[in-house]
PDB file of N, CA and C in Angstrom:
ATOM      1  N   MET A   1     140.800 118.170  61.645  1.00 55.00           N
ATOM      2  CA  MET A   1     139.761 117.930  62.653  1.00 55.00           C
ATOM      3  C   MET A   1     139.016 116.639  62.335  1.00 55.00           C
ATOM      4  N   GLU A   2     138.898 115.776  63.328  1.00 64.00           N
ATOM      5  CA  GLU A   2     138.200 114.505  63.143  1.00 64.00           C
ATOM      6  C   GLU A   2     136.784 114.582  63.698  1.00 64.00           C
ATOM      7  N   HIS A   3     135.870 114.037  62.941  1.00 71.00           N
ATOM      8  CA  HIS A   3     134.496 113.953  63.432  1.00 71.00           C
ATOM      9  C   HIS A   3     134.309 112.594  64.094  1.00 71.00           C
ATOM     10  N   PRO A   4     133.753 112.560  65.281  1.00 77.00           N
ATOM     11  CA  PRO A   4     133.534 111.274  65.972  1.00 77.00           C
ATOM     12  C   PRO A   4     132.730 110.322  65.106  1.00 77.00           C
ATOM     13  N   LYS A   5     133.204 109.085  64.980  1.00 88.00           N
ATOM     14  CA  LYS A   5     132.481 108.107  64.164  1.00 88.00           C
ATOM     15  C   LYS A   5     131.085 107.861  64.724  1.00 88.00           C
ATOM     16  N   ALA A   6     130.988 107.830  66.047  1.00 84.00           N
ATOM     17  CA  ALA A   6     129.695 107.562  66.681  1.00 84.00           C
ATOM     18  C   ALA A   6     128.664 108.600  66.249  1.00 84.00           C
ATOM     19  N   ALA A   7     129.071 109.863  66.213  1.00 85.00           N
ATOM     20  CA  ALA A   7     128.144 110.930  65.828  1.00 85.00           C
ATOM     21  C   ALA A   7     127.683 110.736  64.389  1.00 85.00           C
ATOM     22  N   GLY A   8     128.608 110.376  63.513  1.00 88.00           N
ATOM     23  CA  GLY A   8     128.264 110.156  62.110  1.00 88.00           C
ATOM     24  C   GLY A   8     127.324 108.976  61.945  1.00 88.00           C
ATOM     25  N   ILE A   9     127.610 107.899  62.681  1.00 89.00           N
ATOM     26  CA  ILE A   9     126.762 106.703  62.606  1.00 89.00           C
ATOM     27  C   ILE A   9     125.359 107.013  63.117  1.00 89.00           C
ATOM     28  N   MET A  10     125.276 107.705  64.248  1.00 88.00           N
ATOM     29  CA  MET A  10     123.967 108.049  64.812  1.00 88.00           C
ATOM     30  C   MET A  10     123.197 108.946  63.856  1.00 88.00           C
ATOM     31  N   HIS A  11     123.910 109.867  63.197  1.00 90.00           N
ATOM     32  CA  HIS A  11     123.264 110.771  62.239  1.00 90.00           C
ATOM     33  C   HIS A  11     122.682 109.977  61.078  1.00 90.00           C
ATOM     34  N   ASP A  12     123.457 109.021  60.569  1.00 92.00           N
ATOM     35  CA  ASP A  12     122.982 108.196  59.451  1.00 92.00           C
ATOM     36  C   ASP A  12     121.794 107.339  59.881  1.00 92.00           C
ATOM     37  N   LEU A  13     121.899 106.740  61.073  1.00 92.00           N
ATOM     38  CA  LEU A  13     120.809 105.900  61.568  1.00 92.00           C
ATOM     39  C   LEU A  13     119.545 106.720  61.750  1.00 92.00           C
ATOM     40  N   PHE A  14     119.699 107.943  62.262  1.00 92.00           N
ATOM     41  CA  PHE A  14     118.536 108.803  62.472  1.00 92.00           C
ATOM     42  C   PHE A  14     117.850 109.095  61.153  1.00 92.00           C
ATOM     43  N   ARG A  15     118.650 109.378  60.104  1.00 93.00           N
ATOM     44  CA  ARG A  15     118.080 109.676  58.791  1.00 93.00           C
ATOM     45  C   ARG A  15     117.333 108.462  58.247  1.00 93.00           C
ATOM     46  N   ILE A  16     117.937 107.273  58.397  1.00 93.00           N
ATOM     47  CA  ILE A  16     117.315 106.046  57.886  1.00 93.00           C
ATOM     48  C   ILE A  16     116.027 105.752  58.642  1.00 93.00           C
ATOM     49  N   VAL A  17     116.084 105.809  59.964  1.00 91.00           N
ATOM     50  CA  VAL A  17     114.905 105.511  60.785  1.00 91.00           C
ATOM     51  C   VAL A  17     113.814 106.534  60.532  1.00 91.00           C
ATOM     52  N   ASN A  18     114.198 107.815  60.450  1.00 88.00           N
ATOM     53  CA  ASN A  18     113.214 108.869  60.223  1.00 88.00           C
ATOM     54  C   ASN A  18     112.503 108.650  58.894  1.00 88.00           C
ATOM     55  N   ARG A  19     113.282 108.314  57.852  1.00 88.00           N
ATOM     56  CA  ARG A  19     112.702 108.059  56.530  1.00 88.00           C
ATOM     57  C   ARG A  19     111.749 106.860  56.596  1.00 88.00           C
ATOM     58  N   TYR A  20     112.170 105.817  57.316  1.00 85.00           N
ATOM     59  CA  TYR A  20     111.358 104.607  57.443  1.00 85.00           C
ATOM     60  C   TYR A  20     110.042 104.917  58.151  1.00 85.00           C
ATOM     61  N   VAL A  21     110.118 105.666  59.236  1.00 80.00           N
ATOM     62  CA  VAL A  21     108.920 106.002  60.014  1.00 80.00           C
ATOM     63  C   VAL A  21     107.957 106.828  59.171  1.00 80.00           C
ATOM     64  N   VAL A  22     108.491 107.817  58.463  1.00 79.00           N
ATOM     65  CA  VAL A  22     107.637 108.680  57.640  1.00 79.00           C
ATOM     66  C   VAL A  22     106.961 107.870  56.542  1.00 79.00           C
ATOM     67  N   ASP A  23     107.719 106.954  55.930  1.00 80.00           N
ATOM     68  CA  ASP A  23     107.150 106.144  54.847  1.00 80.00           C
ATOM     69  C   ASP A  23     106.137 105.132  55.379  1.00 80.00           C
ATOM     70  N   TYR A  24     106.462 104.538  56.533  1.00 75.00           N
ATOM     71  CA  TYR A  24     105.619 103.466  57.069  1.00 75.00           C
ATOM     72  C   TYR A  24     104.293 104.012  57.599  1.00 75.00           C
ATOM     73  N   PHE A  25     104.371 105.100  58.363  1.00 69.00           N
ATOM     74  CA  PHE A  25     103.146 105.673  58.931  1.00 69.00           C
ATOM     75  C   PHE A  25     102.626 106.771  58.017  1.00 69.00           C
ATOM     76  N   SER A  26     101.857 106.371  57.029  1.00 64.00           N
ATOM     77  CA  SER A  26     101.341 107.338  56.057  1.00 64.00           C
ATOM     78  C   SER A  26     100.294 108.236  56.706  1.00 64.00           C
ATOM     79  N   SER A  27      99.641 107.724  57.743  1.00 63.00           N
ATOM     80  CA  SER A  27      98.631 108.521  58.433  1.00 63.00           C
ATOM     81  C   SER A  27      99.306 109.491  59.392  1.00 63.00           C
ATOM     82  N   ARG A  28      98.951 110.771  59.291  1.00 68.00           N
ATOM     83  CA  ARG A  28      99.589 111.772  60.143  1.00 68.00           C
ATOM     84  C   ARG A  28      99.233 111.548  61.614  1.00 68.00           C
ATOM     85  N   GLU A  29      98.025 111.098  61.886  1.00 69.00           N
ATOM     86  CA  GLU A  29      97.646 110.843  63.278  1.00 69.00           C
ATOM     87  C   GLU A  29      98.537 109.769  63.888  1.00 69.00           C
ATOM     88  N   GLN A  30      98.706 108.656  63.165  1.00 69.00           N
ATOM     89  CA  GLN A  30      99.559 107.578  63.669  1.00 69.00           C
ATOM     90  C   GLN A  30     100.989 108.077  63.849  1.00 69.00           C
ATOM     91  N   PHE A  31     101.462 108.896  62.904  1.00 68.00           N
ATOM     92  CA  PHE A  31     102.826 109.413  62.964  1.00 68.00           C
ATOM     93  C   PHE A  31     103.018 110.261  64.216  1.00 68.00           C
ATOM     94  N   LEU A  32     102.077 111.156  64.481  1.00 75.00           N
ATOM     95  CA  LEU A  32     102.193 112.047  65.635  1.00 75.00           C
ATOM     96  C   LEU A  32     102.091 111.284  66.949  1.00 75.00           C
ATOM     97  N   VAL A  33     101.361 110.163  66.929  1.00 77.00           N
ATOM     98  CA  VAL A  33     101.214 109.369  68.147  1.00 77.00           C
ATOM     99  C   VAL A  33     102.474 108.555  68.431  1.00 77.00           C
ATOM    100  N   ILE A  34     103.074 107.981  67.390  1.00 76.00           N
ATOM    101  CA  ILE A  34     104.188 107.046  67.585  1.00 76.00           C
ATOM    102  C   ILE A  34     105.544 107.747  67.698  1.00 76.00           C
ATOM    103  N   TRP A  35     105.698 108.921  67.064  1.00 76.00           N
ATOM    104  CA  TRP A  35     107.007 109.585  67.039  1.00 76.00           C
ATOM    105  C   TRP A  35     107.532 109.925  68.434  1.00 76.00           C
ATOM    106  N   PRO A  36     106.714 110.534  69.327  1.00 80.00           N
ATOM    107  CA  PRO A  36     107.208 110.832  70.688  1.00 80.00           C
ATOM    108  C   PRO A  36     107.656 109.581  71.431  1.00 80.00           C
ATOM    109  N   VAL A  37     106.989 108.464  71.164  1.00 82.00           N
ATOM    110  CA  VAL A  37     107.364 107.203  71.816  1.00 82.00           C
ATOM    111  C   VAL A  37     108.746 106.770  71.355  1.00 82.00           C
ATOM    112  N   ILE A  38     109.016 106.915  70.062  1.00 80.00           N
ATOM    113  CA  ILE A  38     110.323 106.541  69.511  1.00 80.00           C
ATOM    114  C   ILE A  38     111.406 107.458  70.068  1.00 80.00           C
ATOM    115  N   MET A  39     111.129 108.755  70.104  1.00 82.00           N
ATOM    116  CA  MET A  39     112.125 109.721  70.560  1.00 82.00           C
ATOM    117  C   MET A  39     112.433 109.531  72.043  1.00 82.00           C
ATOM    118  N   ARG A  40     111.480 108.993  72.801  1.00 83.00           N
ATOM    119  CA  ARG A  40     111.672 108.816  74.240  1.00 83.00           C
ATOM    120  C   ARG A  40     112.663 107.700  74.526  1.00 83.00           C
ATOM    121  N   ASN A  41     112.785 106.739  73.612  1.00 70.00           N
ATOM    122  CA  ASN A  41     113.687 105.605  73.820  1.00 70.00           C
ATOM    123  C   ASN A  41     115.139 105.992  73.584  1.00 70.00           C
TER     124      ASN A  41
END
């Protein structure tokens, strides 16, 4: 069974971006405000 490369790449990118966002926005208020905006894109 082959796993789609696109799915794997998106999964890796999501982990990297999520880690970056969590590290960058140390304030929980800023995090909660900006996260929905990112997910909407």
